[in-house]
Amino acid sequence: MGLQIGSLLLPSRIVQSPLAACSDLPFRLVARERGLGFCFLEMVSAQSLTRENAKTRRMLATLPEDRPLGAQLIGCDPGMMAEAAAILDELGFDLIDMNLGCPVKKVVSNGEGSALLKNPALAEKVFRAVRGAVKNKPVTVKMRKGFNDPSGDEAAEMARRAEAAGLDAVTVHGRTQAQQYAGHADWEAIGKVKRAVKIPVLGNGDVLTAQDARQLIETSGCDGVMIGRGGLGNPWIYRNLEEGLSGARTAPYIPSVAERKATLLQHLALQRRYLGDRQAALNMRRITVWYTQGLPYNKAMRVAVCSTMDCEEIARVVAEFFDNLPADAPPPTVPLLLTE
Ligand SMILES: Cc1cc2nc3c(=O)[nH]c(=O)nc-3n(C[C@H](O)[C@H](O)[C@H](O)COP(=O)(O)O)c2cc1C
């Protein structure tokens, strides 16, 4: 089932969230081959983008098969956000999103990310500036349910302002900034936002299974479901959720040990091709954790991966790990404790 956001028809109502240092091109290519429809780049700073920072430019790398694709901006200066949004528009991304969720101290102390929840008037100026700078494509915002206030009222108020400014959708992560990643996402608060506006609302937080997705939709009435950490090391999740929600499947597809090995090795190969061996070796320290969390004997493998910069050696260690797993090894548990 698709999801209409402004002029853009998304192929599925299950989408992948922006994940800093995770939702890079290799992550997206692996996921797209296995059913991911719409995805976000990692967030990029408006300031770095407008200053033509080379690292930020590299973060925007994409390919024709990596579509449809949204870009997300973080910043709080309306003029700079508009300038950055115009750059992203020109580069051809399909949707431009704004980050009102990042809880990291350094970001919040700059007045950016979730800090904008405390300053609705400035946030609305940013919305209007970005909307005015982007031609004929959807502009959206992703926010936490509040800064300190757990009621969801802050997000509902912000969503009303987003709608008034001409934005096309809002996403709500059902936690406050103060919570960071603790506790459970509050799907009732997402419902409060849904009832406050007519534009589509995507619900986000703690969805790992089709049952979770169904419960989030039933509890909140949200139009789409955004997956965050559940996609890490689990590129099969999107099809499982889509088919679980539609009734096309009653039990999730669980990839075999051989398929998980091949997928992780493909992820490594794509990391090498698009980011280079050095960055690939460093990134594999995290990526192997995603794919092997909860599996027996994973510690020795991780220690070996972390102690080399040689990608051939990493591939050998990873292959050996999976080859030694029993064929009926359980699926890895999703590392929901991983935080930004
Ligand atoms: C490592 C990491 C990086 C993240 N980066 C971003 C980001 O760049 N932009 C954003 O809006 N949210 C970011 N988030 C928040 C997630 O997109 C998502 O809202 C949050 O993890 C809750 O969803 P989940 O329970 O499905 O993971 C990040 C979260 C994590 C764990």
PDB file of C-alpha atoms and ligand atoms in Angstrom, residues 17-20 22 42-43 72 97 99 142 173 175 181 204-207 226-230 336 338-340, ligand 1:
ATOM      1  CA  SER A  17      14.204   6.978   8.859  1.00  0.00           C
ATOM      2  CA  PRO A  18      17.373   9.058   8.593  1.00  0.00           C
ATOM      3  CA  LEU A  19      20.101   7.475  10.744  1.00  0.00           C
ATOM      4  CA  ALA A  20      23.285   9.514  11.166  1.00  0.00           C
ATOM      5  CA  CYS A  22      24.172   4.514   9.346  1.00  0.00           C
ATOM      6  CA  GLU A  42      21.568  10.728   7.109  1.00  0.00           C
ATOM      7  CA  MET A  43      20.826  14.257   8.339  1.00  0.00           C
ATOM      8  CA  GLN A  72      17.084  15.827   5.877  1.00  0.00           C
ATOM      9  CA  ASP A  97      12.765  17.011   5.586  1.00  0.00           C
ATOM     10  CA  ASN A  99      15.080  17.617  11.848  1.00  0.00           C
ATOM     11  CA  LYS A 142      10.388  14.959  11.750  1.00  0.00           C
ATOM     12  CA  HIS A 173       8.988   9.919  17.266  1.00  0.00           C
ATOM     13  CA  ARG A 175       9.694  10.164  22.915  1.00  0.00           C
ATOM     14  CA  TYR A 181      16.103   6.663  23.923  1.00  0.00           C
ATOM     15  CA  ASN A 204       7.927   6.378  14.639  1.00  0.00           C
ATOM     16  CA  GLY A 205       9.483   4.564  17.571  1.00  0.00           C
ATOM     17  CA  ASP A 206      10.108   0.947  18.559  1.00  0.00           C
ATOM     18  CA  VAL A 207       8.522  -0.770  15.552  1.00  0.00           C
ATOM     19  CA  MET A 226       8.853   5.038   9.935  1.00  0.00           C
ATOM     20  CA  ILE A 227      11.392   2.393  10.898  1.00  0.00           C
ATOM     21  CA  GLY A 228      14.631   3.505  12.547  1.00  0.00           C
ATOM     22  CA  ARG A 229      16.908   1.057  14.315  1.00  0.00           C
ATOM     23  CA  GLY A 230      14.838  -1.928  13.210  1.00  0.00           C
ATOM     24  CA  LEU A 336      17.471  -1.441  19.878  1.00  0.00           C
ATOM     25  CA  LEU A 338      22.031   1.383  19.954  1.00  0.00           C
ATOM     26  CA  THR A 339      21.602   5.117  20.142  1.00  0.00           C
ATOM     27  CA  GLU A 340      23.031   8.103  18.363  1.00  0.00           C
TER      28      GLU A 340
HETATM   29  C1  LIG B   1      22.357   5.958  15.327  1.00  0.00           C
HETATM   30  C2  LIG B   1      21.138   6.825  15.144  1.00  0.00           C
HETATM   31  C3  LIG B   1      21.201   7.904  14.277  1.00  0.00           C
HETATM   32  C4  LIG B   1      20.061   8.717  14.079  1.00  0.00           C
HETATM   33  N1  LIG B   1      20.119   9.747  13.197  1.00  0.00           N
HETATM   34  C5  LIG B   1      19.022  10.488  12.962  1.00  0.00           C
HETATM   35  C6  LIG B   1      19.033  11.529  11.980  1.00  0.00           C
HETATM   36  O1  LIG B   1      20.035  11.785  11.306  1.00  0.00           O
HETATM   37  N2  LIG B   1      17.883  12.236  11.804  1.00  0.00           N
HETATM   38  C7  LIG B   1      16.727  11.954  12.505  1.00  0.00           C
HETATM   39  O2  LIG B   1      15.700  12.621  12.303  1.00  0.00           O
HETATM   40  N3  LIG B   1      16.698  10.981  13.423  1.00  0.00           N
HETATM   41  C8  LIG B   1      17.801  10.227  13.649  1.00  0.00           C
HETATM   42  N4  LIG B   1      17.744   9.205  14.550  1.00  0.00           N
HETATM   43  C9  LIG B   1      16.450   8.858  15.179  1.00  0.00           C
HETATM   44  C10 LIG B   1      15.766   7.747  14.374  1.00  0.00           C
HETATM   45  O3  LIG B   1      15.533   8.153  13.032  1.00  0.00           O
HETATM   46  C11 LIG B   1      14.418   7.341  14.998  1.00  0.00           C
HETATM   47  O4  LIG B   1      13.583   8.463  15.070  1.00  0.00           O
HETATM   48  C12 LIG B   1      14.588   6.752  16.386  1.00  0.00           C
HETATM   49  O5  LIG B   1      15.657   5.831  16.415  1.00  0.00           O
HETATM   50  C13 LIG B   1      13.308   6.054  16.876  1.00  0.00           C
HETATM   51  O6  LIG B   1      12.890   5.083  15.963  1.00  0.00           O
HETATM   52  P1  LIG B   1      13.224   3.503  16.177  1.00  0.00           P
HETATM   53  O7  LIG B   1      12.726   3.131  17.554  1.00  0.00           O
HETATM   54  O8  LIG B   1      12.468   2.817  15.070  1.00  0.00           O
HETATM   55  O9  LIG B   1      14.692   3.361  16.099  1.00  0.00           O
HETATM   56  C14 LIG B   1      18.856   8.427  14.779  1.00  0.00           C
HETATM   57  C15 LIG B   1      18.823   7.348  15.668  1.00  0.00           C
HETATM   58  C16 LIG B   1      19.948   6.541  15.854  1.00  0.00           C
HETATM   59  C17 LIG B   1      19.851   5.389  16.792  1.00  0.00           C
END
